[in-house]
Amino acid sequence: MSLSDLTSLQQTLNEAIDVYKAELAAQSIPEPSLNSSKPHLTDDIAYLPTPAMYEAQRTAVASLGLIKLLIRSPQDTLFATNCATLEVASIRLAAEIGLADVLGESEEGLSIREIENKTGVAGMKIERVLRLLITQGWFRETQPGYFANNRISNLVRKNQPGYYLSTYMNELVGKISASLPEMLTHPDPEWRMGDSSLQTAFQLSHNTDVSFFGAGGWLTKNHDAATSFALAMGAVGPTSDPGVVADFPWAEIAKGKDGIVDVGGGQGTLCCSLAEKYPEIQSFIVQDLPETRLAAEGFIESKGLSGKVKFEAQDFFKPQQRRGKYVFVMQRVLHDWSTEKGAIMLRHIKDVLNEDSSLLVIDTVIQDGVFSATSGSSLLESISAQDTSLYKPVSPPRLIPSDFGEASKMQHQTNVCLTALCNSFERTYPQLKEMVELSGMKIRKVNATRGWASITEVVAA
Ligand SMILES: C[S@@+](CC[C@H](N)C(=O)[O-])C[C@H]1O[C@@H](n2cnc3c(N)ncnc32)[C@H](O)[C@@H]1O
């Protein structure tokens, strides 16, 4: 007789927590706590969990998410979800008034009176906001009316990239999501069904007729917004870098080549991470729009890599200037554009590819939410069968969806955000294949990484 849903998920959760704890112990890392103002060792943005620990984390989050939904009354879930914008706005308020900086390292916490004096926000009101945030893991109440930081609230201090995510990005996403239903049910069928970056929730919410990205768009006209957006991306983009850098044979693919060319490479974060990890790779070229040069050169210099990583202006809608034995990379670039525009960008690379060059597309590959109610390997069995030399994802245990449910929320949030912002999207495998084939090439292999990015090898058809 098969186990009930609750018992099966409970078993999966217990296995996942046991694996997670064992992996921490093997690295001599103490277990995390929410009852301290200090960050945990694993909170560093560059921390890469072992493959077993990574699988345990996403399996635990997926099973916990489902257990919560099973046990909680659906009426409570309905209310909580529809009022979730209050938490989101409260996080923005906390970041804007520098609450995490005010609370600092204090383990005992500050009284509401002290918080009022230091932030200028009415104590009785900020207390209500804090108690809502605490239910979602932000901050902690150390004794009635006294509040302190924890490992999550620490991330929105003013010197942290999370500050820009919780201020500029929080407000942008809040505005465009409020207009998303209006975009998708617009009386004009072109708005409802089309893929123009000029007919999105962004234009509706910001009362503008320019696109968010692209030449002449919102970010190019608005320097402050462009800076805040880039800083906010600093809390998102690099989260996938450790997995991308570690879970692909970069040194092997770059061997005998002239270098790695990161097309639309932004500030050059990926090239710098690769240069640090693989000193045997001699040359990196970060290509982006000319306006990015200063930020990119500054970042590369701050890493001490100016001798090895160079910036070069290149519009990816124009013919590619590099010909030769290069590994071309496009990371988090194609997801900003429609399938037709993406195919145009890919075709410019195809025109310079030869038998000595390669092309890698790095983006999320969206998985479906289908699960098996009857079968699935246990997490322990899957982990013990893993080849430890190269990361390969485990298949989901019984009742856990293919995308690992709650653990893939960020990918699905980005997907809907891209739709609302610029009518683009993260692609499923068939959608990625369609774009690659439209450019006259084909997919050779999709490599998973520890994180939300997949590395897709694309070759001439
Ligand atoms: C989402 S960011 C990704 C940056 C980087 N690849 C990463 O993974 O962090 C998209 C990048 O595309 C660049 N971009 C936009 N339009 C471009 C164009 N026409 N030619 C070259 N780069 C462009 C932007 O400046 C930005 O750096």
mmCIF file with all atom_site columns, N, CA and C in Angstrom, residues 271-316:
data_model
loop_
_atom_site.group_PDB
_atom_site.id
_atom_site.type_symbol
_atom_site.label_atom_id
_atom_site.label_alt_id
_atom_site.label_comp_id
_atom_site.label_asym_id
_atom_site.label_entity_id
_atom_site.label_seq_id
_atom_site.pdbx_PDB_ins_code
_atom_site.Cartn_x
_atom_site.Cartn_y
_atom_site.Cartn_z
_atom_site.occupancy
_atom_site.B_iso_or_equiv
_atom_site.pdbx_formal_charge
_atom_site.auth_seq_id
_atom_site.auth_comp_id
_atom_site.auth_asym_id
_atom_site.auth_atom_id
_atom_site.pdbx_PDB_model_num
ATOM 1   N N  . CYS A 1 271 ? 33.115 36.426 -16.639 1.00 0.00 ? 271 CYS A N  1
ATOM 2   C CA . CYS A 1 271 ? 34.501 36.293 -17.114 1.00 0.00 ? 271 CYS A CA 1
ATOM 3   C C  . CYS A 1 271 ? 35.472 36.377 -15.935 1.00 0.00 ? 271 CYS A C  1
ATOM 4   N N  . CYS A 1 272 ? 35.206 37.295 -14.990 1.00 0.00 ? 272 CYS A N  1
ATOM 5   C CA . CYS A 1 272 ? 36.133 37.436 -13.848 1.00 0.00 ? 272 CYS A CA 1
ATOM 6   C C  . CYS A 1 272 ? 36.087 36.185 -12.978 1.00 0.00 ? 272 CYS A C  1
ATOM 7   N N  . SER A 1 273 ? 34.896 35.635 -12.743 1.00 0.00 ? 273 SER A N  1
ATOM 8   C CA . SER A 1 273 ? 34.811 34.409 -11.928 1.00 0.00 ? 273 SER A CA 1
ATOM 9   C C  . SER A 1 273 ? 35.557 33.270 -12.635 1.00 0.00 ? 273 SER A C  1
ATOM 10  N N  . LEU A 1 274 ? 35.402 33.195 -13.956 1.00 0.00 ? 274 LEU A N  1
ATOM 11  C CA . LEU A 1 274 ? 36.090 32.125 -14.704 1.00 0.00 ? 274 LEU A CA 1
ATOM 12  C C  . LEU A 1 274 ? 37.607 32.332 -14.678 1.00 0.00 ? 274 LEU A C  1
ATOM 13  N N  . ALA A 1 275 ? 38.017 33.596 -14.837 1.00 0.00 ? 275 ALA A N  1
ATOM 14  C CA . ALA A 1 275 ? 39.466 33.884 -14.851 1.00 0.00 ? 275 ALA A CA 1
ATOM 15  C C  . ALA A 1 275 ? 40.099 33.523 -13.510 1.00 0.00 ? 275 ALA A C  1
ATOM 16  N N  . GLU A 1 276 ? 39.346 33.769 -12.418 1.00 0.00 ? 276 GLU A N  1
ATOM 17  C CA . GLU A 1 276 ? 39.888 33.441 -11.086 1.00 0.00 ? 276 GLU A CA 1
ATOM 18  C C  . GLU A 1 276 ? 40.003 31.935 -10.894 1.00 0.00 ? 276 GLU A C  1
ATOM 19  N N  . LYS A 1 277 ? 38.993 31.203 -11.370 1.00 0.00 ? 277 LYS A N  1
ATOM 20  C CA . LYS A 1 277 ? 38.977 29.752 -11.117 1.00 0.00 ? 277 LYS A CA 1
ATOM 21  C C  . LYS A 1 277 ? 39.872 28.986 -12.107 1.00 0.00 ? 277 LYS A C  1
ATOM 22  N N  . TYR A 1 278 ? 40.013 29.496 -13.338 1.00 0.00 ? 278 TYR A N  1
ATOM 23  C CA . TYR A 1 278 ? 40.773 28.760 -14.364 1.00 0.00 ? 278 TYR A CA 1
ATOM 24  C C  . TYR A 1 278 ? 41.922 29.623 -14.891 1.00 0.00 ? 278 TYR A C  1
ATOM 25  N N  . PRO A 1 279 ? 43.020 29.725 -14.123 1.00 0.00 ? 279 PRO A N  1
ATOM 26  C CA . PRO A 1 279 ? 44.134 30.593 -14.573 1.00 0.00 ? 279 PRO A CA 1
ATOM 27  C C  . PRO A 1 279 ? 44.734 30.118 -15.893 1.00 0.00 ? 279 PRO A C  1
ATOM 28  N N  . GLU A 1 280 ? 44.492 28.856 -16.267 1.00 0.00 ? 280 GLU A N  1
ATOM 29  C CA . GLU A 1 280 ? 45.063 28.352 -17.527 1.00 0.00 ? 280 GLU A CA 1
ATOM 30  C C  . GLU A 1 280 ? 44.368 28.948 -18.758 1.00 0.00 ? 280 GLU A C  1
ATOM 31  N N  . ILE A 1 281 ? 43.177 29.537 -18.579 1.00 0.00 ? 281 ILE A N  1
ATOM 32  C CA . ILE A 1 281 ? 42.521 30.183 -19.726 1.00 0.00 ? 281 ILE A CA 1
ATOM 33  C C  . ILE A 1 281 ? 43.121 31.593 -19.851 1.00 0.00 ? 281 ILE A C  1
ATOM 34  N N  . GLN A 1 282 ? 43.689 31.862 -21.029 1.00 0.00 ? 282 GLN A N  1
ATOM 35  C CA . GLN A 1 282 ? 44.545 33.045 -21.188 1.00 0.00 ? 282 GLN A CA 1
ATOM 36  C C  . GLN A 1 282 ? 43.817 34.361 -21.407 1.00 0.00 ? 282 GLN A C  1
ATOM 37  N N  . SER A 1 283 ? 42.644 34.311 -22.087 1.00 0.00 ? 283 SER A N  1
ATOM 38  C CA . SER A 1 283 ? 42.074 35.591 -22.501 1.00 0.00 ? 283 SER A CA 1
ATOM 39  C C  . SER A 1 283 ? 40.542 35.582 -22.428 1.00 0.00 ? 283 SER A C  1
ATOM 40  N N  . PHE A 1 284 ? 39.996 36.701 -21.954 1.00 0.00 ? 284 PHE A N  1
ATOM 41  C CA . PHE A 1 284 ? 38.535 36.853 -21.853 1.00 0.00 ? 284 PHE A CA 1
ATOM 42  C C  . PHE A 1 284 ? 38.147 38.193 -22.465 1.00 0.00 ? 284 PHE A C  1
ATOM 43  N N  . ILE A 1 285 ? 37.078 38.192 -23.248 1.00 0.00 ? 285 ILE A N  1
ATOM 44  C CA . ILE A 1 285 ? 36.593 39.443 -23.835 1.00 0.00 ? 285 ILE A CA 1
ATOM 45  C C  . ILE A 1 285 ? 35.134 39.625 -23.421 1.00 0.00 ? 285 ILE A C  1
ATOM 46  N N  . VAL A 1 286 ? 34.867 40.760 -22.769 1.00 0.00 ? 286 VAL A N  1
ATOM 47  C CA . VAL A 1 286 ? 33.492 41.078 -22.368 1.00 0.00 ? 286 VAL A CA 1
ATOM 48  C C  . VAL A 1 286 ? 32.938 42.034 -23.408 1.00 0.00 ? 286 VAL A C  1
ATOM 49  N N  . GLN A 1 287 ? 31.924 41.603 -24.153 1.00 0.00 ? 287 GLN A N  1
ATOM 50  C CA . GLN A 1 287 ? 31.329 42.487 -25.160 1.00 0.00 ? 287 GLN A CA 1
ATOM 51  C C  . GLN A 1 287 ? 30.001 43.029 -24.638 1.00 0.00 ? 287 GLN A C  1
ATOM 52  N N  . ASP A 1 288 ? 29.798 44.328 -24.801 1.00 0.00 ? 288 ASP A N  1
ATOM 53  C CA . ASP A 1 288 ? 28.508 44.920 -24.396 1.00 0.00 ? 288 ASP A CA 1
ATOM 54  C C  . ASP A 1 288 ? 28.401 46.263 -25.100 1.00 0.00 ? 288 ASP A C  1
ATOM 55  N N  . LEU A 1 289 ? 27.317 46.999 -24.814 1.00 0.00 ? 289 LEU A N  1
ATOM 56  C CA . LEU A 1 289 ? 27.131 48.322 -25.413 1.00 0.00 ? 289 LEU A CA 1
ATOM 57  C C  . LEU A 1 289 ? 28.191 49.285 -24.878 1.00 0.00 ? 289 LEU A C  1
ATOM 58  N N  . PRO A 1 290 ? 28.573 50.307 -25.656 1.00 0.00 ? 290 PRO A N  1
ATOM 59  C CA . PRO A 1 290 ? 29.646 51.213 -25.220 1.00 0.00 ? 290 PRO A CA 1
ATOM 60  C C  . PRO A 1 290 ? 29.370 51.851 -23.859 1.00 0.00 ? 290 PRO A C  1
ATOM 61  N N  . GLU A 1 291 ? 28.060 52.084 -23.520 1.00 0.00 ? 291 GLU A N  1
ATOM 62  C CA . GLU A 1 291 ? 27.748 52.744 -22.237 1.00 0.00 ? 291 GLU A CA 1
ATOM 63  C C  . GLU A 1 291 ? 28.177 51.895 -21.039 1.00 0.00 ? 291 GLU A C  1
ATOM 64  N N  . THR A 1 292 ? 28.395 50.608 -21.270 1.00 0.00 ? 292 THR A N  1
ATOM 65  C CA . THR A 1 292 ? 28.745 49.713 -20.156 1.00 0.00 ? 292 THR A CA 1
ATOM 66  C C  . THR A 1 292 ? 30.248 49.713 -19.878 1.00 0.00 ? 292 THR A C  1
ATOM 67  N N  . ARG A 1 293 ? 31.025 50.297 -20.810 1.00 0.00 ? 293 ARG A N  1
ATOM 68  C CA . ARG A 1 293 ? 32.489 50.190 -20.713 1.00 0.00 ? 293 ARG A CA 1
ATOM 69  C C  . ARG A 1 293 ? 33.024 50.600 -19.330 1.00 0.00 ? 293 ARG A C  1
ATOM 70  N N  . LEU A 1 294 ? 32.605 51.796 -18.867 1.00 0.00 ? 294 LEU A N  1
ATOM 71  C CA . LEU A 1 294 ? 33.182 52.308 -17.606 1.00 0.00 ? 294 LEU A CA 1
ATOM 72  C C  . LEU A 1 294 ? 32.919 51.368 -16.437 1.00 0.00 ? 294 LEU A C  1
ATOM 73  N N  . ALA A 1 295 ? 31.646 50.932 -16.317 1.00 0.00 ? 295 ALA A N  1
ATOM 74  C CA . ALA A 1 295 ? 31.280 50.052 -15.192 1.00 0.00 ? 295 ALA A CA 1
ATOM 75  C C  . ALA A 1 295 ? 32.056 48.739 -15.302 1.00 0.00 ? 295 ALA A C  1
ATOM 76  N N  . ALA A 1 296 ? 32.159 48.227 -16.534 1.00 0.00 ? 296 ALA A N  1
ATOM 77  C CA . ALA A 1 296 ? 32.833 46.930 -16.726 1.00 0.00 ? 296 ALA A CA 1
ATOM 78  C C  . ALA A 1 296 ? 34.319 47.063 -16.409 1.00 0.00 ? 296 ALA A C  1
ATOM 79  N N  . GLU A 1 297 ? 34.953 48.107 -16.958 1.00 0.00 ? 297 GLU A N  1
ATOM 80  C CA . GLU A 1 297 ? 36.400 48.238 -16.716 1.00 0.00 ? 297 GLU A CA 1
ATOM 81  C C  . GLU A 1 297 ? 36.690 48.465 -15.236 1.00 0.00 ? 297 GLU A C  1
ATOM 82  N N  . GLY A 1 298 ? 35.785 49.204 -14.565 1.00 0.00 ? 298 GLY A N  1
ATOM 83  C CA . GLY A 1 298 ? 35.947 49.427 -13.125 1.00 0.00 ? 298 GLY A CA 1
ATOM 84  C C  . GLY A 1 298 ? 35.848 48.115 -12.364 1.00 0.00 ? 298 GLY A C  1
ATOM 85  N N  . PHE A 1 299 ? 34.855 47.294 -12.732 1.00 0.00 ? 299 PHE A N  1
ATOM 86  C CA . PHE A 1 299 ? 34.668 46.017 -12.031 1.00 0.00 ? 299 PHE A CA 1
ATOM 87  C C  . PHE A 1 299 ? 35.868 45.089 -12.264 1.00 0.00 ? 299 PHE A C  1
ATOM 88  N N  . ILE A 1 300 ? 36.296 45.024 -13.525 1.00 0.00 ? 300 ILE A N  1
ATOM 89  C CA . ILE A 1 300 ? 37.415 44.123 -13.869 1.00 0.00 ? 300 ILE A CA 1
ATOM 90  C C  . ILE A 1 300 ? 38.684 44.566 -13.123 1.00 0.00 ? 300 ILE A C  1
ATOM 91  N N  . GLU A 1 301 ? 38.877 45.873 -13.055 1.00 0.00 ? 301 GLU A N  1
ATOM 92  C CA . GLU A 1 301 ? 40.050 46.392 -12.340 1.00 0.00 ? 301 GLU A CA 1
ATOM 93  C C  . GLU A 1 301 ? 39.961 46.062 -10.849 1.00 0.00 ? 301 GLU A C  1
ATOM 94  N N  . SER A 1 302 ? 38.732 46.185 -10.299 1.00 0.00 ? 302 SER A N  1
ATOM 95  C CA . SER A 1 302 ? 38.573 45.910 -8.856  1.00 0.00 ? 302 SER A CA 1
ATOM 96  C C  . SER A 1 302 ? 38.928 44.459 -8.536  1.00 0.00 ? 302 SER A C  1
ATOM 97  N N  . LYS A 1 303 ? 38.861 43.613 -9.537  1.00 0.00 ? 303 LYS A N  1
ATOM 98  C CA . LYS A 1 303 ? 39.208 42.196 -9.336  1.00 0.00 ? 303 LYS A CA 1
ATOM 99  C C  . LYS A 1 303 ? 40.674 41.932 -9.661  1.00 0.00 ? 303 LYS A C  1
ATOM 100 N N  . GLY A 1 304 ? 41.386 42.977 -10.095 1.00 0.00 ? 304 GLY A N  1
ATOM 101 C CA . GLY A 1 304 ? 42.795 42.821 -10.440 1.00 0.00 ? 304 GLY A CA 1
ATOM 102 C C  . GLY A 1 304 ? 43.012 41.984 -11.698 1.00 0.00 ? 304 GLY A C  1
ATOM 103 N N  . LEU A 1 305 ? 42.029 42.045 -12.626 1.00 0.00 ? 305 LEU A N  1
ATOM 104 C CA . LEU A 1 305 ? 42.125 41.157 -13.794 1.00 0.00 ? 305 LEU A CA 1
ATOM 105 C C  . LEU A 1 305 ? 42.228 41.918 -15.118 1.00 0.00 ? 305 LEU A C  1
ATOM 106 N N  . SER A 1 306 ? 42.612 43.228 -15.044 1.00 0.00 ? 306 SER A N  1
ATOM 107 C CA . SER A 1 306 ? 42.635 44.039 -16.268 1.00 0.00 ? 306 SER A CA 1
ATOM 108 C C  . SER A 1 306 ? 43.583 43.483 -17.329 1.00 0.00 ? 306 SER A C  1
ATOM 109 N N  . GLY A 1 307 ? 44.602 42.742 -16.914 1.00 0.00 ? 307 GLY A N  1
ATOM 110 C CA . GLY A 1 307 ? 45.539 42.194 -17.893 1.00 0.00 ? 307 GLY A CA 1
ATOM 111 C C  . GLY A 1 307 ? 44.938 41.042 -18.692 1.00 0.00 ? 307 GLY A C  1
ATOM 112 N N  . LYS A 1 308 ? 43.933 40.413 -18.152 1.00 0.00 ? 308 LYS A N  1
ATOM 113 C CA . LYS A 1 308 ? 43.418 39.184 -18.758 1.00 0.00 ? 308 LYS A CA 1
ATOM 114 C C  . LYS A 1 308 ? 41.998 39.317 -19.313 1.00 0.00 ? 308 LYS A C  1
ATOM 115 N N  . VAL A 1 309 ? 41.206 40.194 -18.676 1.00 0.00 ? 309 VAL A N  1
ATOM 116 C CA . VAL A 1 309 ? 39.800 40.355 -19.082 1.00 0.00 ? 309 VAL A CA 1
ATOM 117 C C  . VAL A 1 309 ? 39.653 41.747 -19.702 1.00 0.00 ? 309 VAL A C  1
ATOM 118 N N  . LYS A 1 310 ? 39.258 41.794 -20.966 1.00 0.00 ? 310 LYS A N  1
ATOM 119 C CA . LYS A 1 310 ? 39.162 43.092 -21.666 1.00 0.00 ? 310 LYS A CA 1
ATOM 120 C C  . LYS A 1 310 ? 37.715 43.371 -22.053 1.00 0.00 ? 310 LYS A C  1
ATOM 121 N N  . PHE A 1 311 ? 37.363 44.652 -22.015 1.00 0.00 ? 311 PHE A N  1
ATOM 122 C CA . PHE A 1 311 ? 36.040 45.057 -22.482 1.00 0.00 ? 311 PHE A CA 1
ATOM 123 C C  . PHE A 1 311 ? 36.121 45.453 -23.950 1.00 0.00 ? 311 PHE A C  1
ATOM 124 N N  . GLU A 1 312 ? 35.062 45.166 -24.698 1.00 0.00 ? 312 GLU A N  1
ATOM 125 C CA . GLU A 1 312 ? 35.029 45.533 -26.115 1.00 0.00 ? 312 GLU A CA 1
ATOM 126 C C  . GLU A 1 312 ? 33.585 45.894 -26.466 1.00 0.00 ? 312 GLU A C  1
ATOM 127 N N  . ALA A 1 313 ? 33.375 47.024 -27.129 1.00 0.00 ? 313 ALA A N  1
ATOM 128 C CA . ALA A 1 313 ? 32.020 47.414 -27.529 1.00 0.00 ? 313 ALA A CA 1
ATOM 129 C C  . ALA A 1 313 ? 31.555 46.525 -28.680 1.00 0.00 ? 313 ALA A C  1
ATOM 130 N N  . GLN A 1 314 ? 30.378 45.967 -28.553 1.00 0.00 ? 314 GLN A N  1
ATOM 131 C CA . GLN A 1 314 ? 29.789 45.140 -29.621 1.00 0.00 ? 314 GLN A CA 1
ATOM 132 C C  . GLN A 1 314 ? 28.281 45.144 -29.432 1.00 0.00 ? 314 GLN A C  1
ATOM 133 N N  . ASP A 1 315 ? 27.567 45.597 -30.458 1.00 0.00 ? 315 ASP A N  1
ATOM 134 C CA . ASP A 1 315 ? 26.104 45.499 -30.458 1.00 0.00 ? 315 ASP A CA 1
ATOM 135 C C  . ASP A 1 315 ? 25.774 44.092 -30.947 1.00 0.00 ? 315 ASP A C  1
ATOM 136 N N  . PHE A 1 316 ? 25.030 43.336 -30.135 1.00 0.00 ? 316 PHE A N  1
ATOM 137 C CA . PHE A 1 316 ? 24.795 41.941 -30.563 1.00 0.00 ? 316 PHE A CA 1
ATOM 138 C C  . PHE A 1 316 ? 23.777 41.812 -31.691 1.00 0.00 ? 316 PHE A C  1
#
